[in-house]
PDB file of C-alpha atoms in Angstrom:
ATOM      1  CA  MET A   1     -36.076   3.921  -5.405  1.00 44.00           C
ATOM      2  CA  PHE A   2     -35.646   5.533  -8.609  1.00 48.00           C
ATOM      3  CA  TRP A   3     -33.178   4.671 -11.266  1.00 49.00           C
ATOM      4  CA  TRP A   4     -31.440   7.664 -14.061  1.00 50.00           C
ATOM      5  CA  TYR A   5     -30.125   7.192 -16.893  1.00 49.00           C
ATOM      6  CA  LEU A   6     -26.987   9.569 -17.117  1.00 51.00           C
ATOM      7  CA  GLY A   7     -25.443  10.981 -20.317  1.00 50.00           C
ATOM      8  CA  TYR A   8     -22.947   9.439 -22.634  1.00 48.00           C
ATOM      9  CA  THR A   9     -19.625  10.046 -21.079  1.00 51.00           C
ATOM     10  CA  ILE A  10     -16.552   8.548 -21.620  1.00 53.00           C
ATOM     11  CA  GLY A  11     -18.199   5.896 -23.869  1.00 55.00           C
ATOM     12  CA  LEU A  12     -20.025   4.604 -21.164  1.00 58.00           C
ATOM     13  CA  TRP A  13     -23.627   5.047 -20.289  1.00 59.00           C
ATOM     14  CA  PHE A  14     -24.228   5.429 -16.245  1.00 59.00           C
ATOM     15  CA  LYS A  15     -27.092   4.176 -14.417  1.00 62.00           C
ATOM     16  CA  VAL A  16     -27.514   5.712 -10.969  1.00 62.00           C
ATOM     17  CA  GLU A  17     -29.793   4.240  -8.206  1.00 64.00           C
ATOM     18  CA  VAL A  18     -31.222   6.702  -5.644  1.00 64.00           C
ATOM     19  CA  LYS A  19     -33.137   5.742  -2.899  1.00 67.00           C
ATOM     20  CA  LEU A  20     -35.404   8.276  -1.403  1.00 66.00           C
ATOM     21  CA  THR A  21     -37.198   8.446   1.755  1.00 67.00           C
ATOM     22  CA  GLU A  22     -40.796   9.066   1.639  1.00 70.00           C
ATOM     23  CA  GLU A  23     -40.880  12.567   2.623  1.00 68.00           C
ATOM     24  CA  VAL A  24     -38.396  13.140  -0.387  1.00 64.00           C
ATOM     25  CA  SER A  25     -39.843  11.089  -3.009  1.00 63.00           C
ATOM     26  CA  ARG A  26     -43.298  13.156  -2.829  1.00 66.00           C
ATOM     27  CA  LYS A  27     -41.000  16.359  -4.183  1.00 65.00           C
ATOM     28  CA  HIS A  28     -39.591  17.044  -7.752  1.00 58.00           C
ATOM     29  CA  LEU A  29     -36.428  15.681  -8.046  1.00 62.00           C
ATOM     30  CA  VAL A  30     -33.451  17.717  -9.093  1.00 66.00           C
ATOM     31  CA  PHE A  31     -30.073  17.229  -8.090  1.00 61.00           C
ATOM     32  CA  PRO A  32     -26.579  18.265  -9.732  1.00 62.00           C
ATOM     33  CA  LEU A  33     -24.919  15.295 -11.536  1.00 63.00           C
ATOM     34  CA  THR A  34     -21.910  16.812  -9.735  1.00 66.00           C
ATOM     35  CA  SER A  35     -22.688  15.212  -6.855  1.00 65.00           C
ATOM     36  CA  VAL A  36     -22.904  11.533  -8.132  1.00 67.00           C
ATOM     37  CA  LYS A  37     -19.973   9.495  -7.360  1.00 68.00           C
ATOM     38  CA  PRO A  38     -19.586   5.945  -7.753  1.00 67.00           C
ATOM     39  CA  TYR A  39     -20.443   3.357  -5.257  1.00 65.00           C
ATOM     40  CA  PHE A  40     -18.148   0.446  -4.346  1.00 62.00           C
ATOM     41  CA  GLN A  41     -19.123  -1.995  -1.869  1.00 68.00           C
ATOM     42  CA  LYS A  42     -15.597  -3.032  -0.627  1.00 68.00           C
ATOM     43  CA  GLU A  43     -12.104  -1.203  -0.607  1.00 67.00           C
ATOM     44  CA  GLU A  44     -10.586  -4.107  -2.990  1.00 66.00           C
ATOM     45  CA  ASP A  45     -13.228  -3.145  -5.737  1.00 64.00           C
ATOM     46  CA  LYS A  46     -12.285   0.805  -5.798  1.00 67.00           C
ATOM     47  CA  PHE A  47      -8.393  -0.060  -5.736  1.00 70.00           C
ATOM     48  CA  PRO A  48      -8.220  -3.664  -7.428  1.00 66.00           C
ATOM     49  CA  SER A  49      -4.133  -3.387  -7.540  1.00 70.00           C
ATOM     50  CA  ARG A  50      -3.710  -3.024  -3.918  1.00 67.00           C
ATOM     51  CA  LYS A  51      -4.129  -6.338  -2.205  1.00 64.00           C
ATOM     52  CA  ARG A  52      -4.328  -6.943   1.771  1.00 62.00           C
ATOM     53  CA  ASN A  53      -2.040  -9.781   3.170  1.00 58.00           C
ATOM     54  CA  ALA A  54      -3.878 -11.903   5.589  1.00 57.00           C
ATOM     55  CA  THR A  55      -0.393 -12.260   7.624  1.00 61.00           C
ATOM     56  CA  PRO A  56       1.967  -9.607   8.614  1.00 58.00           C
ATOM     57  CA  PRO A  57       5.719 -10.124   7.194  1.00 57.00           C
ATOM     58  CA  ALA A  58       7.686 -12.055   9.557  1.00 59.00           C
ATOM     59  CA  ILE A  59      10.564 -10.082  11.460  1.00 56.00           C
ATOM     60  CA  VAL A  60      13.402 -12.480  11.432  1.00 55.00           C
ATOM     61  CA  GLU A  61      15.651 -12.346  14.792  1.00 54.00           C
ATOM     62  CA  VAL A  62      19.295 -11.816  14.764  1.00 52.00           C
ATOM     63  CA  GLU A  63      19.843 -15.620  15.775  1.00 54.00           C
ATOM     64  CA  ASP A  64      18.370 -16.623  12.125  1.00 52.00           C
ATOM     65  CA  SER A  65      20.504 -14.947  10.282  1.00 52.00           C
ATOM     66  CA  PRO A  66      22.843 -16.407   8.050  1.00 57.00           C
ATOM     67  CA  GLY A  67      25.948 -14.290   8.619  1.00 60.00           C
ATOM     68  CA  PRO A  68      27.339 -10.940   8.626  1.00 60.00           C
ATOM     69  CA  VAL A  69      25.190  -8.170   6.922  1.00 60.00           C
ATOM     70  CA  TRP A  70      26.569  -7.438   3.229  1.00 58.00           C
ATOM     71  CA  GLN A  71      24.010  -4.781   1.854  1.00 63.00           C
ATOM     72  CA  SER A  72      21.004  -3.440   2.326  1.00 68.00           C
ATOM     73  CA  SER A  73      18.953  -2.876  -0.947  1.00 69.00           C
ATOM     74  CA  LYS A  74      15.267  -1.855  -0.442  1.00 74.00           C
ATOM     75  CA  ALA A  75      13.026  -0.471   2.609  1.00 74.00           C
ATOM     76  CA  ARG A  76       9.517  -0.951   2.979  1.00 73.00           C
ATOM     77  CA  LYS A  77       7.067   0.136   5.888  1.00 74.00           C
ATOM     78  CA  SER A  78       4.912  -2.151   7.459  1.00 76.00           C
ATOM     79  CA  SER A  79       2.752  -2.423  10.212  1.00 74.00           C
ATOM     80  CA  LEU A  80       3.193  -5.175  13.208  1.00 72.00           C
ATOM     81  CA  ASN A  81       0.519  -5.315  16.086  1.00 75.00           C
ATOM     82  CA  GLY A  82      -0.768  -1.659  15.087  1.00 75.00           C
ATOM     83  CA  LYS A  83       2.577  -0.114  15.380  1.00 78.00           C
ATOM     84  CA  ASP A  84       4.129   1.033  11.813  1.00 80.00           C
ATOM     85  CA  GLN A  85       7.801   0.054  11.406  1.00 80.00           C
ATOM     86  CA  ARG A  86      10.219   0.440   8.500  1.00 80.00           C
ATOM     87  CA  GLN A  87      12.059  -3.114   7.393  1.00 81.00           C
ATOM     88  CA  TYR A  88      15.256  -3.298   5.174  1.00 77.00           C
ATOM     89  CA  LEU A  89      15.620  -5.933   2.649  1.00 79.00           C
ATOM     90  CA  VAL A  90      19.414  -7.504   3.903  1.00 79.00           C
ATOM     91  CA  ARG A  91      21.509  -9.761   1.716  1.00 77.00           C
ATOM     92  CA  PHE A  92      23.908 -11.384   3.622  1.00 75.00           C
ATOM     93  CA  GLU A  93      27.835 -12.254   2.861  1.00 76.00           C
ATOM     94  CA  ASN A  94      28.415 -15.105   1.065  1.00 77.00           C
ATOM     95  CA  GLN A  95      24.931 -15.795   0.266  1.00 77.00           C
ATOM     96  CA  THR A  96      22.461 -15.796  -2.878  1.00 79.00           C
ATOM     97  CA  ALA A  97      19.305 -13.478  -3.307  1.00 79.00           C
ATOM     98  CA  ASP A  98      17.082 -16.178  -2.039  1.00 82.00           C
ATOM     99  CA  LYS A  99      18.211 -16.033   1.207  1.00 81.00           C
ATOM    100  CA  ASP A 100      17.639 -12.375   1.458  1.00 82.00           C
ATOM    101  CA  LYS A 101      15.383 -11.410   4.537  1.00 82.00           C
ATOM    102  CA  TRP A 102      13.154  -8.012   5.693  1.00 81.00           C
ATOM    103  CA  LEU A 103      14.586  -6.865   8.903  1.00 79.00           C
ATOM    104  CA  ALA A 104      13.682  -4.178  11.240  1.00 78.00           C
ATOM    105  CA  GLU A 105      16.117  -1.436  11.880  1.00 75.00           C
ATOM    106  CA  ASP A 106      16.997  -2.616  15.330  1.00 76.00           C
ATOM    107  CA  VAL A 107      17.319  -6.298  14.316  1.00 77.00           C
ATOM    108  CA  ILE A 108      20.058  -5.804  11.887  1.00 75.00           C
ATOM    109  CA  PRO A 109      23.752  -6.212  13.277  1.00 71.00           C
ATOM    110  CA  ASP A 110      25.670  -3.249  12.778  1.00 71.00           C
ATOM    111  CA  GLY A 111      22.628  -1.851  11.771  1.00 73.00           C
ATOM    112  CA  ASN A 112      23.529   1.973  12.182  1.00 72.00           C
ATOM    113  CA  LEU A 113      26.739   1.118   9.821  1.00 75.00           C
ATOM    114  CA  HIS A 114      25.013  -0.494   7.123  1.00 72.00           C
ATOM    115  CA  LEU A 115      21.833   1.982   7.254  1.00 75.00           C
ATOM    116  CA  ARG A 116      23.934   5.145   6.996  1.00 78.00           C
ATOM    117  CA  ARG A 117      25.755   3.506   3.860  1.00 78.00           C
ATOM    118  CA  PHE A 118      22.220   2.354   2.336  1.00 76.00           C
ATOM    119  CA  ARG A 119      20.369   5.793   2.828  1.00 78.00           C
ATOM    120  CA  ALA A 120      23.917   7.841   1.507  1.00 80.00           C
ATOM    121  CA  LEU A 121      23.488   5.648  -1.862  1.00 77.00           C
ATOM    122  CA  ARG A 122      19.816   6.239  -2.471  1.00 76.00           C
ATOM    123  CA  ARG A 123      20.442   9.987  -1.676  1.00 77.00           C
ATOM    124  CA  ASN A 124      23.540   9.977  -4.365  1.00 76.00           C
ATOM    125  CA  GLU A 125      21.135   8.002  -6.753  1.00 72.00           C
ATOM    126  CA  GLN A 126      18.409  10.144  -6.766  1.00 68.00           C
ATOM    127  CA  SER A 127      20.515  13.387  -6.833  1.00 68.00           C
ATOM    128  CA  HIS A 128      21.733  12.064 -10.304  1.00 64.00           C
ATOM    129  CA  GLN A 129      18.686  11.373 -12.129  1.00 61.00           C
TER     130      GLN A 129
END
């Protein structure tokens, strides 16, 4: 195992640990610095803002809905049992924002009608920006 101190770059000194096999360690050690890449033990270390949820988001059944759907405001992709699924944030009629629920398209009552309106509004907003 050898340690190299690489040049001063962007205000930081880099220290690189290189583990070499016995055969390679007897040779003159030259390698391009462009091949050196940072090592991260975990995916979370590489992307600290990307947090994984331990439990998938709950999908609410139609019977649990507090009333007719008033509007859909956001969309997200989620994975349930290994299958990707698009969910929509649904606000129900005469309910406050704390009662909003994430529902799958096939679970939303009159989903085709509401989601058609939702997609049209998003297209309209994007075209005016």
